[in-house]
Short mmCIF file of C-alpha atoms in Angstrom, two decimals:
data_model
loop_
_atom_site.label_atom_id
_atom_site.label_comp_id
_atom_site.label_asym_id
_atom_site.label_seq_id
_atom_site.Cartn_x
_atom_site.Cartn_y
_atom_site.Cartn_z
CA MET A 23 0.00 0.00 0.00
CA ALA A 24 1.10 3.57 -0.64
CA TRP A 25 1.31 5.14 2.82
CA ARG A 26 1.71 8.89 3.31
CA THR A 27 1.57 11.25 6.28
CA ASP A 28 -2.00 11.77 7.42
CA ASP A 29 -2.91 15.41 6.81
CA LEU A 30 -5.52 15.45 9.58
CA LEU A 31 -3.55 14.08 12.54
CA GLY A 32 -0.07 14.71 11.18
CA ALA A 33 3.05 12.61 11.76
CA PRO A 34 3.54 9.93 12.85
CA PHE A 35 0.04 8.92 11.68
CA GLU A 36 -0.17 7.71 8.09
CA ARG A 37 -3.00 6.99 5.65
CA ALA A 38 -3.48 4.89 2.53
CA SER A 39 -6.32 4.48 0.05
CA LEU A 40 -8.40 1.34 0.38
CA GLY A 41 -10.74 1.60 -2.59
CA PRO A 42 -13.67 3.73 -1.47
CA ALA A 43 -12.36 3.68 2.12
CA THR A 44 -9.20 4.95 3.83
CA LEU A 45 -6.89 3.08 6.18
CA VAL A 46 -5.03 5.01 8.88
CA ARG A 47 -2.19 3.67 11.02
CA LEU A 48 0.13 4.57 13.85
CA PRO A 49 3.37 3.08 12.45
CA SER A 50 5.27 0.51 14.49
CA SER A 51 8.92 -0.42 14.56
CA PRO A 52 10.07 -3.97 13.71
CA ALA A 53 10.70 -4.56 17.42
CA GLU A 54 7.17 -3.43 18.27
CA VAL A 55 5.72 -5.72 15.60
CA ALA A 56 7.74 -8.66 16.91
CA ALA A 57 6.51 -8.11 20.49
CA ALA A 58 2.91 -7.15 19.62
CA ARG A 59 -0.04 -8.74 21.37
CA ALA A 60 -2.42 -8.19 18.42
CA VAL A 61 -3.34 -5.80 15.64
CA VAL A 62 -6.33 -3.51 16.25
CA LEU A 63 -8.74 -2.10 13.65
CA HIS A 64 -10.90 0.81 14.82
CA VAL A 65 -14.26 1.48 13.09
CA HIS A 66 -16.00 4.83 13.63
CA GLY A 67 -19.71 5.65 13.86
CA TYR A 68 -22.19 7.99 12.14
CA ASN A 69 -21.22 11.68 11.92
CA ASP A 70 -17.74 10.52 12.84
CA TYR A 71 -14.29 9.57 11.58
CA PHE A 72 -11.02 8.51 13.19
CA PHE A 73 -9.46 11.36 15.17
CA GLN A 74 -8.92 9.72 18.56
CA ALA A 75 -5.12 9.80 18.56
CA HIS A 76 -5.11 9.17 22.31
CA LEU A 77 -6.88 5.83 21.74
CA ALA A 78 -4.24 4.80 19.22
CA ARG A 79 -1.41 5.74 21.56
CA GLU A 80 -3.04 4.00 24.52
CA LEU A 81 -3.35 0.75 22.60
CA ALA A 82 0.14 1.08 21.14
CA ALA A 83 1.60 1.58 24.61
CA ALA A 84 -0.13 -1.63 25.69
CA GLY A 85 1.46 -3.59 22.86
CA TYR A 86 -1.12 -3.40 20.08
CA LEU A 87 -0.54 -2.35 16.47
CA PHE A 88 -3.17 0.32 15.80
CA HIS A 89 -5.09 0.94 12.58
CA ALA A 90 -8.41 2.63 11.80
CA VAL A 91 -10.66 2.66 8.77
CA ASP A 92 -12.64 5.67 7.59
CA LEU A 93 -15.55 4.00 5.82
CA ARG A 94 -16.87 5.03 2.41
CA ALA A 95 -18.61 8.42 2.28
CA ALA A 96 -17.21 9.28 5.72
CA GLY A 97 -14.26 11.20 7.10
CA ARG A 98 -11.16 10.99 4.93
CA SER A 99 -13.11 8.88 2.43
CA LEU A 100 -15.85 11.45 1.71
CA ARG A 101 -15.71 12.38 -1.98
CA PRO A 102 -17.10 15.54 -3.63
CA GLY A 103 -20.79 15.13 -4.37
CA GLU A 104 -21.31 12.27 -1.91
CA LEU A 105 -23.91 12.46 0.84
CA PRO A 106 -22.00 12.04 4.13
CA HIS A 107 -22.40 8.54 5.60
CA TYR A 108 -25.17 7.66 3.15
CA VAL A 109 -25.49 3.99 2.22
CA THR A 110 -28.62 1.95 1.58
CA ASP A 111 -27.19 -1.31 2.91
CA LEU A 112 -24.72 -1.60 5.78
CA ARG A 113 -23.07 -4.44 3.90
CA GLU A 114 -21.51 -1.76 1.70
CA GLN A 115 -19.52 -0.47 4.69
CA ALA A 116 -18.96 -4.02 5.93
CA THR A 117 -17.06 -4.53 2.68
CA ASP A 118 -14.71 -1.75 3.79
CA ILE A 119 -14.16 -3.46 7.14
CA ALA A 120 -13.46 -6.73 5.33
CA ALA A 121 -10.96 -5.03 3.01
CA ALA A 122 -9.13 -3.42 5.93
CA ALA A 123 -9.10 -6.70 7.87
CA ALA A 124 -7.68 -8.53 4.85
CA VAL A 125 -4.84 -6.00 4.58
CA LEU A 126 -3.98 -6.43 8.25
CA ARG A 127 -4.17 -10.23 8.17
CA THR A 128 -1.85 -10.22 5.15
CA ALA A 129 0.61 -7.83 6.80
CA PHE A 130 0.53 -9.51 10.23
CA PRO A 131 -0.47 -13.16 9.64
CA HIS A 132 0.96 -14.24 13.00
CA LEU A 133 -1.16 -11.84 15.07
CA PRO A 134 -4.77 -12.01 16.26
CA LEU A 135 -7.07 -9.31 14.90
CA VAL A 136 -9.09 -7.14 17.28
CA VAL A 137 -11.87 -4.95 15.90
CA HIS A 138 -12.82 -1.96 18.05
CA ALA A 139 -16.06 -0.48 16.71
CA HIS A 140 -18.26 2.41 17.82
CA SER A 141 -21.99 3.14 17.38
CA THR A 142 -23.14 2.45 13.79
CA GLY A 143 -19.69 1.02 13.15
CA GLY A 144 -20.38 -1.39 16.00
CA LEU A 145 -23.62 -2.52 14.38
CA THR A 146 -21.91 -3.00 11.01
CA ALA A 147 -18.91 -4.77 12.53
CA SER A 148 -21.19 -7.14 14.44
CA LEU A 149 -22.93 -8.26 11.25
CA TRP A 150 -19.58 -8.59 9.48
CA ALA A 151 -18.15 -10.70 12.32
CA HIS A 152 -21.24 -12.92 12.24
CA ALA A 153 -21.08 -13.35 8.45
CA HIS A 154 -17.34 -14.21 8.54
CA ARG A 155 -17.38 -16.45 11.60
CA HIS A 156 -16.50 -19.56 9.56
CA ALA A 157 -14.14 -17.87 7.09
CA THR A 158 -10.41 -18.53 7.13
CA GLY A 159 -7.25 -16.80 6.00
CA THR A 160 -7.46 -13.13 5.08
CA ALA A 161 -11.28 -13.36 4.87
CA ALA A 162 -11.63 -14.43 8.51
CA GLY A 163 -13.60 -12.40 10.99
CA PRO A 164 -12.02 -10.93 14.13
CA ASP A 165 -10.38 -12.87 16.92
CA ALA A 166 -11.93 -10.43 19.41
CA LEU A 167 -14.61 -7.77 18.98
CA VAL A 168 -14.89 -4.69 21.19
CA LEU A 169 -18.16 -2.76 20.81
CA ASN A 170 -18.20 0.78 22.15
CA SER A 171 -21.88 1.82 22.52
CA PRO A 172 -22.99 -0.07 19.39
CA PHE A 173 -26.14 1.14 17.59
CA LEU A 174 -28.14 -2.06 18.17
CA ASP A 175 -31.52 -0.33 18.44
CA LEU A 176 -33.22 3.01 17.96
CA PRO A 177 -33.97 4.93 21.15
CA GLY A 178 -37.65 5.37 21.94
CA SER A 179 -40.60 3.17 22.75
CA ALA A 180 -41.12 -0.27 21.23
CA LEU A 181 -44.50 0.88 19.92
CA ALA A 182 -43.03 3.85 18.06
CA ARG A 183 -40.36 1.64 16.51
CA ALA A 184 -42.88 -1.02 15.49
CA VAL A 185 -45.23 1.49 13.89
CA GLY A 186 -42.52 3.54 12.22
CA THR A 187 -40.52 0.73 10.57
CA PRO A 188 -43.12 -0.34 7.94
CA VAL A 189 -43.68 3.31 6.98
CA LEU A 190 -39.92 3.76 6.68
CA ASP A 191 -39.65 0.68 4.45
CA ARG A 192 -42.17 2.06 1.97
CA LEU A 193 -40.67 5.56 1.94
CA ALA A 194 -37.11 4.29 1.49
CA LEU A 195 -38.10 2.35 -1.61
CA VAL A 196 -39.54 5.35 -3.44
CA ARG A 197 -37.66 8.32 -1.92
CA PRO A 198 -34.52 6.92 -0.28
CA GLN A 199 -32.77 10.28 0.11
CA THR A 200 -35.66 11.90 1.98
CA THR A 201 -34.43 13.59 5.15
CA LEU A 202 -36.26 12.19 8.16
CA SER A 203 -34.47 14.17 10.84
CA HIS A 204 -31.81 16.84 10.92
CA GLY A 205 -30.76 18.90 13.86
CA PRO A 206 -27.65 19.89 15.76
CA SER A 207 -25.67 17.31 17.66
CA TRP A 208 -25.33 18.85 21.09
CA TYR A 209 -23.22 15.83 21.99
CA ALA A 210 -20.64 16.70 19.30
CA THR A 211 -20.92 20.38 20.20
CA ALA A 212 -20.11 19.67 23.85
CA LEU A 213 -17.10 17.49 22.95
CA LEU A 214 -15.38 20.21 20.93
CA ARG A 215 -12.56 22.03 22.70
CA ALA A 216 -13.62 25.35 21.15
CA ASN A 217 -16.93 24.98 23.00
CA GLY A 218 -15.36 24.07 26.34
CA GLY A 219 -14.97 20.34 25.67
CA ALA A 220 -11.77 18.30 25.71
CA TRP A 221 -11.34 17.30 22.06
CA ASP A 222 -10.22 18.75 18.76
CA PHE A 223 -11.68 17.39 15.52
CA ASP A 224 -12.50 18.52 11.99
CA THR A 225 -16.02 19.95 12.17
CA ALA A 226 -16.53 19.27 8.47
CA LEU A 227 -16.15 15.54 9.20
CA LYS A 228 -17.76 15.35 12.65
CA ARG A 229 -20.37 18.07 12.47
CA PRO A 230 -21.80 19.87 15.50
CA GLN A 231 -24.69 20.82 13.23
CA GLY A 232 -25.35 17.11 12.68
CA VAL A 233 -25.76 14.98 9.55
CA PRO A 234 -29.26 14.37 8.14
CA ALA A 235 -30.72 10.92 8.73
CA ARG A 236 -32.13 9.85 5.36
CA ALA A 237 -34.76 7.21 4.69
CA GLY A 238 -32.50 4.84 2.75
CA TRP A 239 -29.81 4.89 5.42
CA LEU A 240 -32.24 4.48 8.31
CA ARG A 241 -33.93 1.56 6.55
CA ALA A 242 -30.51 -0.09 6.22
CA VAL A 243 -29.92 0.45 9.94
CA ARG A 244 -33.33 -0.95 10.93
CA ARG A 245 -32.81 -4.03 8.77
CA ALA A 246 -29.44 -4.61 10.42
CA GLN A 247 -30.90 -4.09 13.88
CA ALA A 248 -33.62 -6.62 13.10
CA ARG A 249 -30.93 -9.18 12.35
CA VAL A 250 -29.31 -8.51 15.73
CA ALA A 251 -32.68 -8.81 17.48
CA SER A 252 -33.22 -12.21 15.87
CA GLY A 253 -29.85 -13.36 17.22
CA LEU A 254 -26.33 -13.53 15.81
CA ALA A 255 -23.67 -16.19 16.29
CA ILE A 256 -20.44 -14.19 16.41
CA GLY A 257 -17.72 -16.77 16.86
CA CYS A 258 -15.15 -14.73 18.78
CA PRO A 259 -15.33 -13.22 22.27
CA VAL A 260 -17.24 -9.94 22.39
CA LEU A 261 -16.78 -7.07 24.82
CA PHE A 262 -19.93 -4.96 24.86
CA ALA A 263 -19.37 -1.59 26.55
CA ALA A 264 -21.89 1.16 27.28
CA SER A 265 -22.55 3.95 29.74
CA THR A 266 -24.60 3.22 32.84
CA ALA A 267 -27.05 6.03 32.01
CA SER A 268 -28.65 7.94 29.14
CA SER A 269 -30.27 11.35 28.84
CA HIS A 270 -31.59 13.65 26.12
CA ASP A 271 -29.39 15.44 23.60
CA GLY A 272 -30.07 19.12 24.19
CA PRO A 273 -28.27 22.37 24.97
CA ASP A 274 -29.93 22.56 28.39
CA ASN A 275 -28.88 19.09 29.54
CA PRO A 276 -26.41 19.28 32.46
CA LEU A 277 -25.65 15.56 31.98
CA VAL A 278 -24.40 15.85 28.39
CA GLY A 279 -20.84 15.19 29.58
CA SER A 280 -21.61 12.18 31.78
CA THR A 281 -24.32 10.12 30.01
CA ASP A 282 -25.06 8.67 26.60
CA THR A 283 -27.19 11.31 24.88
CA VAL A 284 -27.35 9.48 21.54
CA LEU A 285 -28.59 5.97 22.40
CA ASP A 286 -30.52 4.35 25.23
CA ALA A 287 -27.70 2.52 27.01
CA ASP A 288 -30.00 0.12 28.87
CA GLN A 289 -31.90 -0.69 25.70
CA ILE A 290 -28.84 -1.62 23.67
CA THR A 291 -27.31 -3.51 26.61
CA ALA A 292 -30.39 -5.72 26.77
CA LEU A 293 -29.52 -6.93 23.26
CA ALA A 294 -25.91 -7.81 24.08
CA PRO A 295 -26.60 -11.53 24.79
CA ARG A 296 -27.99 -11.88 21.26
CA LEU A 297 -24.61 -11.17 19.68
CA GLY A 298 -22.97 -14.52 20.34
CA ARG A 299 -22.04 -17.21 22.84
CA ASP A 300 -19.25 -15.35 24.64
CA VAL A 301 -20.25 -11.79 25.52
CA THR A 302 -18.89 -9.68 28.36
CA VAL A 303 -20.83 -6.53 29.28
CA LEU A 304 -18.91 -3.55 30.65
CA ARG A 305 -20.93 -0.58 31.97
CA ILE A 306 -19.08 2.69 32.54
CA ALA A 307 -20.43 5.14 35.11
CA GLY A 308 -20.16 8.69 33.78
CA GLY A 309 -19.45 7.55 30.23
CA VAL A 310 -20.64 9.45 27.15
CA HIS A 311 -21.71 7.88 23.85
CA ASP A 312 -18.15 7.33 22.65
CA LEU A 313 -16.70 5.98 25.86
CA SER A 314 -13.17 6.79 24.70
CA LEU A 315 -14.15 10.50 24.67
CA SER A 316 -15.53 10.53 28.21
CA ALA A 317 -14.13 12.63 31.04
CA ASP A 318 -10.85 11.48 32.57
CA GLY A 319 -12.23 9.04 35.14
CA PRO A 320 -14.79 7.24 32.96
CA ARG A 321 -12.39 7.19 30.03
CA ARG A 322 -9.72 5.57 32.18
CA ALA A 323 -12.25 3.01 33.44
CA TYR A 324 -13.21 2.15 29.86
CA LEU A 325 -9.65 1.86 28.60
CA ASP A 326 -8.53 -0.20 31.59
CA GLY A 327 -11.57 -2.45 31.30
CA MET A 328 -10.95 -3.01 27.60
CA LEU A 329 -7.23 -3.67 28.05
CA ASP A 330 -7.85 -6.10 30.93
CA TRP A 331 -10.45 -7.94 28.84
CA LEU A 332 -8.18 -8.13 25.80
CA ALA A 333 -5.27 -9.43 27.88
CA ALA A 334 -7.49 -12.17 29.30
CA HIS A 335 -9.11 -13.16 26.02
CA LEU A 336 -6.04 -13.04 23.77
CA SER A 337 -3.71 -14.83 26.17
CA ALA A 338 -4.09 -18.26 24.52
CA HIS A 339 -3.83 -17.13 20.89
CA PRO A 340 -0.69 -18.69 19.33
CA GLY A 341 0.43 -15.40 17.78
CA ALA A 342 -0.27 -13.04 20.66
CA GLY A 343 2.55 -11.52 22.64
CA THR A 344 0.83 -12.61 25.85
CA GLY A 345 -1.48 -15.20 24.38
CA ALA A 346 -5.97 -15.35 24.06
CA GLY A 347 -8.50 -17.79 22.97
CA THR A 348 -12.09 -17.53 21.96
CA GLY A 349 -13.42 -19.08 25.14
CA ALA A 350 -15.92 -21.90 25.18
CA GLY A 351 -19.55 -22.34 25.93
CA SER A 352 -22.35 -19.82 26.18
CA ARG A 353 -21.81 -17.04 28.69
CA THR A 354 -22.62 -13.40 29.35
CA ALA A 355 -20.70 -11.66 32.10
CA THR A 356 -21.41 -8.14 33.34
CA GLU A 357 -19.06 -5.68 35.02
CA GLU A 358 -19.67 -2.10 36.07
CA ARG A 359 -16.72 0.23 36.48
CA PRO A 360 -17.07 3.46 38.43
CA ALA A 361 -15.32 6.56 37.21
#
């Protein structure tokens, strides 16, 4: 691949084209590759892209080779004339995950592959992992899957979701680009350092004004969520992480910095056992929607919980620096970490 310095994060981060997607990496020395525990692929969510340099450095310091993929029509991969994040089938973006995973398995065939996926990326990665659970070689699914507040269900009442989905199906077939909702993301607004938050990001790629939710995209999401609700059989261990609390996304919400204001954390957590046979649930007190962007205490709890889980579950893998296996039997364990 033709790697060059990433113009968003700057050196040492590098990027390379991956068809309609973009692969980003934090380069590693030969000694770091030789001692690595695993290679990590990060997958972003909706109205998002990879900018979490601190996450990359945290994982690298713990012995992981870090990469991220900006999916088609998102972040670094957004082309002129494209509607941001717009796809009509999440399998389109799953193809990008598969392409990135194949590159990493080719480059590091001796290492286990960890996929760390957030929000809509977590939904897409879950379906990809399920679909590739029996594949081998460079087409194989992950050896471990970390889901950071995955978009497994729409917030709101079951009645509203049940009534709205058939209407959405009909609309998406005839007018797929119809905007169903569009408003500011107070969550993104609060994260931005210029607004008093802790993070810097490109506001053309993660927009405080939000990205319209269009009928075709939302239909794709609802179809994917229906597959999760019916039960998946992801073959690798899964860490499902979410905040312990949710609240509304609004400028007057004093809890915007300590709760999930995008999804209903309890609602998505209830679906965690349907992902596979080996699922660990990690709830983070004080966590926001992207747990890796939480305040210092909750963020540390999330990172430590993830690293502890990875160390335990990769310890028996033949290529891992400290070893993990996929576990055996059906189990769902739950842990809550205070900030």
